[in-house]
Amino acid sequence: MLTIGLTGSIGMGKSTVAQMFADAGARVWDADAAVHRLYSPGGNAVAPVGDIFPDAVKETETGPTIDREILSKLVINDNVALKRLEAIVHPLVAMDRLSFGEAAKADGVAAIVLDIPLLFENNSEGFFDVVVVVSTSPEEQKERVLAREGMTGEKFNAILAKQTPDAEKRKRADYIVDTSVSLDDTRRQVERLYRDLIAKRR
């Protein structure tokens, strides 16, 4: 089974490209979706995160959940708090990823794509057969991100400061998907890359 690491900075179009890989036949795991499950009612991160950040816990009809927006405000400018959060969440995310990979292998899946925003920041590239970086121009990136609800220039800059620069990601990538073009052109890049990667494994 081919293991593809997919990454890219905020606003590069990574989620769109991940869906294109899924459409091409890969089974996709999304780190952000895993965190969402862990923070949802019944999720394994709710209690331990709530113990440290009680203000981030929100009661819902189905049980307590972690409010990601409040949690983000609590840690974005506090490296000590961020490290404490990561010490809880990262091992839980790793367990979720491992379970996904084992299930895909048991099902005889040809390739899995692991969508991991902080792949290089966490020095995880050695885990994958190939690493694909999604990239676009800085201008396009900024325009996409600032169009998001609740996003500000200050928050965007704070997020960028914690991410490996795009230029470095491109240098360290095995393959690059350029999303500065049309969606159809991006899809063609993904489909061609996926076909080539599968063919090389045979």
GROMACS .gro file of C-alpha atoms in nm:
model
  202
    1MET     CA    1   0.000   0.000   0.000
    2LEU     CA    2   0.135   0.341  -0.102
    3THR     CA    3   0.139   0.602   0.174
    4ILE     CA    4   0.118   0.961   0.048
    5GLY     CA    5   0.173   1.256   0.282
    6LEU     CA    6  -0.021   1.564   0.171
    7THR     CA    7   0.057   1.904   0.316
    8GLY     CA    8   0.058   2.274   0.244
    9SER     CA    9   0.030   2.602   0.426
   10ILE     CA   10  -0.301   2.766   0.513
   11GLY     CA   11  -0.502   2.878   0.212
   12MET     CA   12  -0.314   2.669  -0.044
   13GLY     CA   13  -0.610   2.448  -0.137
   14LYS     CA   14  -0.501   2.133   0.043
   15SER     CA   15  -0.852   2.017   0.137
   16THR     CA   16  -0.966   2.057  -0.224
   17VAL     CA   17  -0.668   1.855  -0.348
   18ALA     CA   18  -0.731   1.587  -0.084
   19GLN     CA   19  -1.085   1.546  -0.216
   20MET     CA   20  -0.946   1.517  -0.569
   21PHE     CA   21  -0.719   1.233  -0.454
   22ALA     CA   22  -1.023   1.065  -0.300
   23ASP     CA   23  -1.213   1.106  -0.627
   24ALA     CA   24  -0.916   0.948  -0.808
   25GLY     CA   25  -0.939   0.638  -0.588
   26ALA     CA   26  -0.720   0.699  -0.283
   27ARG     CA   27  -0.850   0.661   0.071
   28VAL     CA   28  -0.794   0.990   0.253
   29TRP     CA   29  -0.732   1.061   0.622
   30ASP     CA   30  -0.765   1.421   0.737
   31ALA     CA   31  -0.578   1.535   1.050
   32ASP     CA   32  -0.816   1.828   1.104
   33ALA     CA   33  -1.117   1.596   1.080
   34ALA     CA   34  -0.953   1.364   1.333
   35VAL     CA   35  -0.909   1.655   1.574
   36HIS     CA   36  -1.272   1.753   1.517
   37ARG     CA   37  -1.380   1.400   1.617
   38LEU     CA   38  -1.158   1.412   1.926
   39TYR     CA   39  -1.307   1.748   2.031
   40SER     CA   40  -1.670   1.646   1.965
   41PRO     CA   41  -1.903   1.505   2.234
   42GLY     CA   42  -1.767   1.166   2.337
   43GLY     CA   43  -1.427   1.240   2.184
   44ASN     CA   44  -1.118   1.126   2.372
   45ALA     CA   45  -0.967   1.475   2.391
   46VAL     CA   46  -1.264   1.652   2.551
   47ALA     CA   47  -1.191   1.559   2.914
   48PRO     CA   48  -0.811   1.605   2.918
   49VAL     CA   49  -0.822   1.930   2.718
   50GLY     CA   50  -1.109   2.054   2.936
   51ASP     CA   51  -0.904   1.988   3.249
   52ILE     CA   52  -0.636   2.232   3.130
   53PHE     CA   53  -0.855   2.475   2.935
   54PRO     CA   54  -1.196   2.472   3.107
   55ASP     CA   55  -1.302   2.794   2.931
   56ALA     CA   56  -1.286   2.608   2.599
   57VAL     CA   57  -1.548   2.351   2.702
   58LYS     CA   58  -1.898   2.411   2.570
   59GLU     CA   59  -2.205   2.215   2.675
   60THR     CA   60  -2.426   2.085   2.394
   61GLU     CA   61  -2.735   1.867   2.374
   62THR     CA   62  -2.519   1.563   2.307
   63GLY     CA   63  -2.259   1.640   2.574
   64PRO     CA   64  -1.954   1.860   2.635
   65THR     CA   65  -1.743   1.961   2.337
   66ILE     CA   66  -1.431   2.170   2.284
   67ASP     CA   67  -1.491   2.508   2.119
   68ARG     CA   68  -1.200   2.525   1.875
   69GLU     CA   69  -1.231   2.901   1.825
   70ILE     CA   70  -1.203   2.973   2.197
   71LEU     CA   71  -0.921   2.717   2.234
   72SER     CA   72  -0.732   2.880   1.947
   73LYS     CA   73  -0.749   3.219   2.118
   74LEU     CA   74  -0.615   3.065   2.440
   75VAL     CA   75  -0.304   2.915   2.278
   76ILE     CA   76  -0.224   3.117   1.965
   77ASN     CA   77   0.010   3.360   2.146
   78ASP     CA   78   0.110   3.131   2.434
   79ASN     CA   79   0.374   2.874   2.338
   80VAL     CA   80   0.364   2.705   2.679
   81ALA     CA   81  -0.012   2.653   2.656
   82LEU     CA   82   0.024   2.533   2.296
   83LYS     CA   83   0.285   2.274   2.398
   84ARG     CA   84   0.055   2.146   2.674
   85LEU     CA   85  -0.229   2.113   2.424
   86GLU     CA   86  -0.010   1.935   2.170
   87ALA     CA   87   0.110   1.689   2.434
   88ILE     CA   88  -0.252   1.578   2.476
   89VAL     CA   89  -0.378   1.592   2.121
   90HIS     CA   90  -0.084   1.468   1.911
   91PRO     CA   91  -0.074   1.113   2.058
   92LEU     CA   92  -0.453   1.080   2.015
   93VAL     CA   93  -0.430   1.195   1.654
   94ALA     CA   94  -0.146   0.949   1.592
   95MET     CA   95  -0.361   0.663   1.724
   96ASP     CA   96  -0.647   0.767   1.495
   97ARG     CA   97  -0.409   0.776   1.196
   98LEU     CA   98  -0.265   0.434   1.280
   99SER     CA   99  -0.612   0.278   1.304
  100PHE     CA  100  -0.704   0.432   0.968
  101GLY     CA  101  -0.393   0.291   0.801
  102GLU     CA  102  -0.444  -0.058   0.945
  103ALA     CA  103  -0.807  -0.065   0.828
  104ALA     CA  104  -0.710   0.051   0.478
  105LYS     CA  105  -0.437  -0.214   0.454
  106ALA     CA  106  -0.678  -0.484   0.568
  107ASP     CA  107  -0.920  -0.370   0.296
  108GLY     CA  108  -0.651  -0.401   0.028
  109VAL     CA  109  -0.651  -0.031  -0.059
  110ALA     CA  110  -0.387   0.063  -0.319
  111ALA     CA  111  -0.299   0.399  -0.168
  112ILE     CA  112  -0.380   0.618   0.128
  113VAL     CA  113  -0.340   0.995   0.145
  114LEU     CA  114  -0.271   1.143   0.489
  115ASP     CA  115  -0.372   1.509   0.490
  116ILE     CA  116  -0.145   1.665   0.756
  117PRO     CA  117  -0.113   2.046   0.776
  118LEU     CA  118   0.198   2.040   1.001
  119LEU     CA  119   0.378   1.749   0.833
  120PHE     CA  120   0.713   1.929   0.800
  121GLU     CA  121   0.674   2.123   1.124
  122ASN     CA  122   0.647   1.790   1.308
  123ASN     CA  123   0.931   1.633   1.106
  124SER     CA  124   0.699   1.356   0.988
  125GLU     CA  125   0.814   1.320   0.626
  126GLY     CA  126   0.998   0.995   0.697
  127PHE     CA  127   0.664   0.827   0.767
  128PHE     CA  128   0.557   0.846   0.400
  129ASP     CA  129   0.656   0.690   0.071
  130VAL     CA  130   0.612   1.028  -0.099
  131VAL     CA  131   0.525   1.379   0.015
  132VAL     CA  132   0.302   1.605  -0.195
  133VAL     CA  133   0.293   1.980  -0.125
  134VAL     CA  134  -0.001   2.194  -0.233
  135SER     CA  135   0.103   2.548  -0.323
  136THR     CA  136  -0.010   2.872  -0.481
  137SER     CA  137   0.116   3.232  -0.500
  138PRO     CA  138   0.141   3.438  -0.177
  139GLU     CA  139  -0.113   3.682  -0.318
  140GLU     CA  140  -0.367   3.410  -0.391
  141GLN     CA  141  -0.304   3.250  -0.054
  142LYS     CA  142  -0.366   3.574   0.136
  143GLU     CA  143  -0.681   3.650  -0.062
  144ARG     CA  144  -0.826   3.303   0.008
  145VAL     CA  145  -0.749   3.312   0.379
  146LEU     CA  146  -0.875   3.663   0.446
  147ALA     CA  147  -1.204   3.571   0.277
  148ARG     CA  148  -1.270   3.318   0.556
  149GLU     CA  149  -1.521   3.411   0.822
  150GLY     CA  150  -1.359   3.543   1.139
  151MET     CA  151  -1.014   3.568   0.983
  152THR     CA  152  -0.802   3.881   1.034
  153GLY     CA  153  -0.467   3.987   0.900
  154GLU     CA  154  -0.319   3.952   1.250
  155LYS     CA  155  -0.448   3.597   1.291
  156PHE     CA  156  -0.329   3.505   0.941
  157ASN     CA  157   0.022   3.633   1.017
  158ALA     CA  158   0.027   3.448   1.351
  159ILE     CA  159  -0.065   3.121   1.175
  160LEU     CA  160   0.197   3.176   0.903
  161ALA     CA  161   0.465   3.241   1.165
  162LYS     CA  162   0.409   2.890   1.307
  163GLN     CA  163   0.424   2.720   0.965
  164THR     CA  164   0.726   2.619   0.760
  165PRO     CA  165   0.756   2.873   0.474
  166ASP     CA  166   0.602   2.762   0.147
  167ALA     CA  167   0.933   2.796  -0.038
  168GLU     CA  168   1.097   2.549   0.199
  169LYS     CA  169   0.803   2.308   0.172
  170ARG     CA  170   0.836   2.314  -0.206
  171LYS     CA  171   1.207   2.231  -0.181
  172ARG     CA  172   1.140   1.936   0.051
  173ALA     CA  173   0.847   1.799  -0.149
  174ASP     CA  174   0.865   1.495  -0.374
  175TYR     CA  175   0.581   1.641  -0.582
  176ILE     CA  176   0.401   1.978  -0.597
  177VAL     CA  177   0.038   2.043  -0.691
  178ASP     CA  178  -0.005   2.401  -0.812
  179THR     CA  179  -0.350   2.539  -0.727
  180SER     CA  180  -0.297   2.882  -0.882
  181VAL     CA  181  -0.463   2.742  -1.195
  182SER     CA  182  -0.827   2.647  -1.256
  183LEU     CA  183  -0.996   2.366  -1.063
  184ASP     CA  184  -1.005   2.154  -1.377
  185ASP     CA  185  -0.632   2.201  -1.431
  186THR     CA  186  -0.564   2.120  -1.066
  187ARG     CA  187  -0.773   1.805  -1.094
  188ARG     CA  188  -0.577   1.697  -1.403
  189GLN     CA  189  -0.250   1.742  -1.209
  190VAL     CA  190  -0.382   1.526  -0.925
  191GLU     CA  191  -0.522   1.253  -1.148
  192ARG     CA  192  -0.198   1.232  -1.351
  193LEU     CA  193   0.015   1.224  -1.036
  194TYR     CA  194  -0.201   0.956  -0.875
  195ARG     CA  195  -0.190   0.737  -1.188
  196ASP     CA  196   0.189   0.773  -1.208
  197LEU     CA  197   0.242   0.690  -0.841
  198ILE     CA  198   0.022   0.381  -0.858
  199ALA     CA  199   0.195   0.267  -1.178
  200LYS     CA  200   0.538   0.297  -1.011
  201ARG     CA  201   0.426   0.071  -0.726
  202ARG     CA  202   0.322  -0.211  -0.956
   0.00000   0.00000   0.00000
